[in-house]
Coordinates of C-alpha atoms in Angstrom, one line a residue:
M1299 CA 0.0 -0.1 0.0
P1300 CA 1.6 3.6 -1.0
L1301 CA 2.1 6.3 1.7
R1302 CA 0.2 9.1 1.7
M1303 CA 2.0 11.5 2.1
T1304 CA 2.6 15.7 3.4
L1305 CA 4.5 18.4 1.9
P1306 CA 6.8 21.5 3.8
Q1307 CA 5.8 24.7 4.9
T1308 CA 6.0 26.8 2.4
L1309 CA 8.1 29.9 2.5
G1310 CA 4.7 32.3 2.7
A1311 CA 3.9 30.0 5.8
R1312 CA 7.8 29.9 7.2
L1313 CA 8.2 33.8 7.2
A1314 CA 4.7 34.1 8.8
A1315 CA 5.6 31.6 12.1
S1316 CA 8.9 33.2 12.3
D1317 CA 9.6 35.4 15.4
R1318 CA 12.7 37.3 13.7
P1319 CA 14.2 37.8 10.1
Q1320 CA 15.2 34.5 8.6
F1321 CA 18.3 34.7 7.0
G1322 CA 19.8 32.3 3.6
A1323 CA 22.1 32.3 1.2
W1324 CA 21.9 31.7 -2.5
V1325 CA 22.9 28.7 -4.5
C1326 CA 24.3 29.7 -8.4
S1327 CA 26.4 26.7 -8.9
A1328 CA 24.3 24.1 -10.2
S1329 CA 25.7 22.1 -7.8
A1330 CA 23.7 19.3 -5.8
V1331 CA 26.9 19.4 -3.2
N1332 CA 27.0 22.5 -2.7
A1333 CA 23.0 23.4 -2.1
E1334 CA 23.7 20.2 0.4
I1335 CA 26.3 22.3 2.1
V1336 CA 24.0 25.5 2.1
A1337 CA 21.1 23.4 3.6
G1338 CA 23.5 22.2 7.0
S1339 CA 24.6 25.7 7.5
G1340 CA 22.0 26.6 9.9
L1341 CA 20.4 29.5 7.5
D1342 CA 16.9 29.5 7.0
V1343 CA 16.4 29.4 3.2
V1344 CA 18.4 28.2 0.1
L1345 CA 17.8 30.2 -2.9
I1346 CA 18.4 28.4 -6.0
D1347 CA 19.0 30.3 -9.3
A1348 CA 18.2 29.1 -12.9
E1349 CA 18.3 33.1 -13.9
H1350 CA 21.9 33.6 -14.0
S1351 CA 23.5 30.3 -13.3
P1352 CA 23.7 26.9 -15.8
N1353 CA 20.9 25.2 -14.0
G1354 CA 18.3 23.3 -15.8
L1355 CA 15.2 20.9 -14.4
E1356 CA 17.2 18.1 -14.1
S1357 CA 20.1 20.0 -11.8
I1358 CA 17.4 21.8 -9.7
L1359 CA 15.5 18.1 -9.9
G1360 CA 19.0 17.0 -7.3
Q1361 CA 19.3 20.5 -5.2
L1362 CA 16.0 20.2 -4.1
Q1363 CA 16.3 16.2 -3.6
A1364 CA 19.7 17.2 -1.7
V1365 CA 18.0 19.6 0.0
A1366 CA 15.0 18.2 1.1
A1367 CA 16.5 16.4 4.2
Y1368 CA 17.6 19.4 5.9
P1369 CA 15.4 22.0 7.9
V1370 CA 15.7 24.9 5.5
T1371 CA 12.9 26.0 2.8
P1372 CA 14.4 25.8 -0.8
L1373 CA 13.1 28.7 -3.0
V1374 CA 13.7 28.9 -7.4
R1375 CA 14.2 31.1 -9.1
P1376 CA 13.3 30.3 -13.3
P1377 CA 14.4 32.6 -16.0
F1378 CA 11.5 34.0 -16.2
G1379 CA 8.0 34.1 -15.7
D1380 CA 7.0 32.1 -19.0
P1381 CA 3.9 30.1 -18.1
V1382 CA 5.2 26.9 -19.8
V1383 CA 8.5 27.0 -17.3
I1384 CA 6.5 27.7 -14.3
K1385 CA 4.3 25.0 -15.0
Q1386 CA 7.9 22.5 -15.3
Y1387 CA 8.9 23.6 -11.8
L1388 CA 6.0 23.3 -10.5
D1389 CA 5.7 19.7 -11.4
L1390 CA 9.7 19.2 -10.0
G1391 CA 8.0 19.9 -6.3
V1392 CA 8.9 23.5 -6.7
Q1393 CA 7.0 25.2 -3.8
N1394 CA 8.8 28.5 -3.2
L1395 CA 8.9 30.6 -6.8
L1396 CA 11.1 33.7 -7.4
I1397 CA 10.0 35.2 -10.7
P1398 CA 12.2 37.9 -11.6
M1399 CA 11.3 41.9 -13.1
V1400 CA 7.9 41.9 -12.2
D1401 CA 7.2 45.9 -12.4
S1402 CA 3.4 46.2 -13.0
A1403 CA 0.2 44.9 -11.3
E1404 CA -0.5 43.2 -14.7
Q1405 CA 2.4 40.9 -14.8
A1406 CA 2.1 39.8 -11.2
E1407 CA -1.3 38.8 -12.1
A1408 CA -0.4 36.6 -15.1
V1409 CA 2.3 35.1 -13.1
V1410 CA -0.5 34.4 -10.7
R1411 CA -2.5 32.6 -12.8
A1412 CA 0.7 30.6 -14.1
V1413 CA 0.7 29.2 -10.9
R1414 CA -2.5 28.3 -10.5
Y1415 CA -4.9 25.3 -11.8
P1416 CA -8.4 26.0 -13.6
P1417 CA -10.8 27.8 -13.1
H1418 CA -8.3 30.1 -11.3
G1419 CA -5.6 30.1 -13.6
I1420 CA -3.5 28.1 -16.8
R1421 CA -1.4 25.6 -14.9
G1422 CA -1.5 22.5 -17.1
V1423 CA -2.6 19.4 -15.1
G1424 CA -0.5 16.8 -14.6
S1425 CA -0.1 16.0 -10.8
A1426 CA -0.4 12.0 -11.6
L1427 CA 2.6 11.9 -13.9
A1428 CA 4.7 14.9 -11.6
R1429 CA 6.8 15.0 -8.8
A1430 CA 4.6 17.6 -7.1
S1431 CA 1.8 15.2 -5.6
R1432 CA 4.6 12.8 -5.2
W1433 CA 2.9 11.4 -8.3
N1434 CA -0.4 11.1 -6.7
R1435 CA 0.8 10.4 -2.9
I1436 CA -0.4 13.7 -1.1
E1437 CA -4.4 13.3 -0.5
G1438 CA -6.2 15.9 -2.7
Y1439 CA -3.1 17.9 -4.5
L1440 CA -5.0 19.0 -7.2
A1441 CA -8.0 20.8 -5.3
D1442 CA -5.2 22.7 -2.4
A1443 CA -2.4 22.4 -4.8
S1444 CA -2.4 26.9 -4.6
S1445 CA -1.8 26.4 -0.5
T1446 CA 0.9 24.4 -1.5
I1447 CA 3.1 27.6 -2.8
S1448 CA 4.3 30.6 -2.0
L1449 CA 4.7 32.9 -5.3
F1450 CA 7.7 35.6 -4.8
V1451 CA 8.1 38.3 -6.9
Q1452 CA 11.3 40.1 -7.6
I1453 CA 11.1 44.3 -7.4
E1454 CA 14.2 45.2 -9.4
S1455 CA 13.9 48.4 -11.0
A1456 CA 12.7 51.7 -10.3
V1457 CA 9.4 51.5 -12.6
A1458 CA 9.2 48.5 -10.3
V1459 CA 9.3 50.5 -7.5
E1460 CA 6.7 53.3 -8.4
Q1461 CA 4.8 50.4 -9.4
V1462 CA 5.2 48.4 -5.9
E1463 CA 1.8 49.3 -3.9
R1464 CA -0.3 48.3 -6.4
I1465 CA 2.0 45.0 -7.0
V1466 CA 2.1 43.3 -3.5
A1467 CA -2.0 43.9 -3.4
V1468 CA -2.2 41.3 -5.7
D1469 CA -4.0 38.5 -4.6
G1470 CA -1.8 35.5 -5.7
V1471 CA 1.4 37.4 -5.1
D1472 CA 3.1 35.7 -1.9
G1473 CA 5.9 38.7 -1.0
I1474 CA 8.2 40.4 -2.7
L1475 CA 11.8 39.7 -3.5
I1476 CA 14.1 43.4 -3.9
G1477 CA 17.1 43.0 -6.0
P1478 CA 19.5 46.5 -5.0
A1479 CA 21.6 45.6 -7.9
D1480 CA 19.0 45.7 -11.1
L1481 CA 17.5 47.9 -9.1
A1482 CA 20.9 50.5 -9.0
A1483 CA 21.4 49.8 -12.5
S1484 CA 18.1 50.5 -13.9
M1485 CA 18.1 54.1 -11.6
G1486 CA 21.4 55.0 -13.3
V1487 CA 24.1 53.9 -10.5
I1488 CA 24.9 50.3 -11.7
G1489 CA 27.3 49.3 -9.2
E1490 CA 26.3 51.6 -6.4
Q1491 CA 23.8 49.3 -4.4
E1492 CA 23.9 51.9 -1.4
H1493 CA 23.3 54.9 -3.0
P1494 CA 20.5 57.3 -1.4
E1495 CA 17.7 56.3 -3.7
V1496 CA 19.1 52.3 -4.3
V1497 CA 18.3 52.1 -0.6
A1498 CA 15.5 55.2 -0.3
G1499 CA 13.7 52.3 -3.0
V1500 CA 14.6 49.3 -1.5
L1501 CA 12.9 50.9 2.0
R1502 CA 9.8 51.8 0.6
S1503 CA 9.2 48.4 -1.1
I1504 CA 9.6 47.1 2.7
E1505 CA 7.3 49.1 3.9
A1506 CA 4.9 48.6 0.9
A1507 CA 4.8 45.3 1.6
R1508 CA 5.2 45.3 5.5
A1509 CA 1.6 47.7 4.4
A1510 CA -0.1 45.1 2.8
G1511 CA 0.7 42.6 4.9
K1512 CA 3.3 40.2 2.9
P1513 CA 6.8 39.5 3.9
A1514 CA 9.1 41.3 1.7
A1515 CA 12.9 39.7 1.0
V1516 CA 16.0 41.4 -0.2
N1517 CA 19.5 40.7 -1.1
A1518 CA 22.3 42.1 1.1
F1519 CA 25.8 40.8 1.0
V1520 CA 27.3 43.5 2.9
P1521 CA 26.6 43.2 6.6
A1522 CA 25.7 46.5 7.1
A1523 CA 22.9 46.6 4.9
A1524 CA 21.7 43.4 5.9
E1525 CA 21.5 44.7 9.4
R1526 CA 19.7 47.7 8.3
Y1527 CA 17.1 46.0 5.8
A1528 CA 16.6 43.3 8.9
E1529 CA 15.7 46.3 11.4
A1530 CA 13.4 48.3 8.7
G1531 CA 11.4 45.1 8.5
A1532 CA 12.8 42.3 5.9
A1533 CA 11.3 39.0 6.9
L1534 CA 14.3 37.7 4.8
V1535 CA 17.5 38.9 4.1
L1536 CA 20.2 37.0 1.6
V1537 CA 23.4 37.5 2.9
G1538 CA 25.5 35.7 0.6
A1539 CA 26.3 33.0 -2.6
D1540 CA 27.9 30.2 -3.2
V1541 CA 29.8 30.9 -5.6
A1542 CA 30.9 35.0 -4.1
L1543 CA 32.2 32.7 -0.3
L1544 CA 34.3 30.4 -3.0
A1545 CA 35.5 33.1 -5.2
R1546 CA 36.4 35.0 -2.6
A1547 CA 37.8 32.2 -0.1
T1548 CA 40.5 31.4 -2.9
E1549 CA 41.1 34.1 -3.4
A1550 CA 42.2 34.7 -0.1
L1551 CA 44.4 32.0 0.0
A1552 CA 45.9 33.1 -3.0
D1553 CA 46.8 36.4 -1.7
R1554 CA 48.2 34.9 1.7
Y1555 CA 50.2 32.8 0.5
I1556 CA 51.5 33.9 -3.1
A1557 CA 50.7 37.4 -4.5
G1558 CA 49.8 39.4 -1.2
P1559 CA 46.8 41.4 -0.9
T1560 CA 44.7 42.1 -3.9
P1561 CA 43.3 45.9 -5.1
S1562 CA 39.8 46.2 -3.2
G1563 CA 36.4 47.0 -4.4
R1564 CA 35.0 44.0 -6.6
A1565 CA 31.4 44.8 -6.6
G1566 CA 28.7 42.7 -5.1
Y1567 CA 26.0 41.0 -6.3

């Protein structure tokens, strides 16, 4: 007789239940080993990226399986908000989606439709074939699928900041993640994530989400910035990435044992 299974809580549920900000790291290497190492670090969230990383469906599946044994929540970012790609990610068992470059409420509404089954959306029905329902071992998956998914959209342009109050008001958007790097670029100050206008845009977005009763997340690899945004009410702060940590750590080894200190001033994400 088959096992009857339940799914882990969503990122939205985890953030709502926490009495402190959550902290996480990106895994951008497409490595299940790296994902498992990060999952065992004590951080709260592992963000598996496929927008700026060499990830395909198979490598994302491997990473989801690798982190499943750990008390972390995986959040997965596809390269863009295409309904077909979203369908494939959901069928893999991705419960927490982060959609990049959402600039309007209309875009957000389209993404919401992509994660919901008819009649409320356009997600194709293939649960019997998919890990999402554990191959129909999740009782009532089709009826309850929406409650097993958290949808976060990224605010990462000046246009999106101007529309952020409307975006967070969209039913089915469970939270936002602000990307200061792209926000700075859109404001004409690329690489200047601490520019006052960029910081103001991040803070406005956090406040808009809080006013709507929804969590805001933010990238902040510099500790002072991470602390600022956590104090401002960010529910989740992403504080590092596997590839960046490896790059800086190996550079430090080379500096110590071979060449001496290298010039500083590398841009953070």
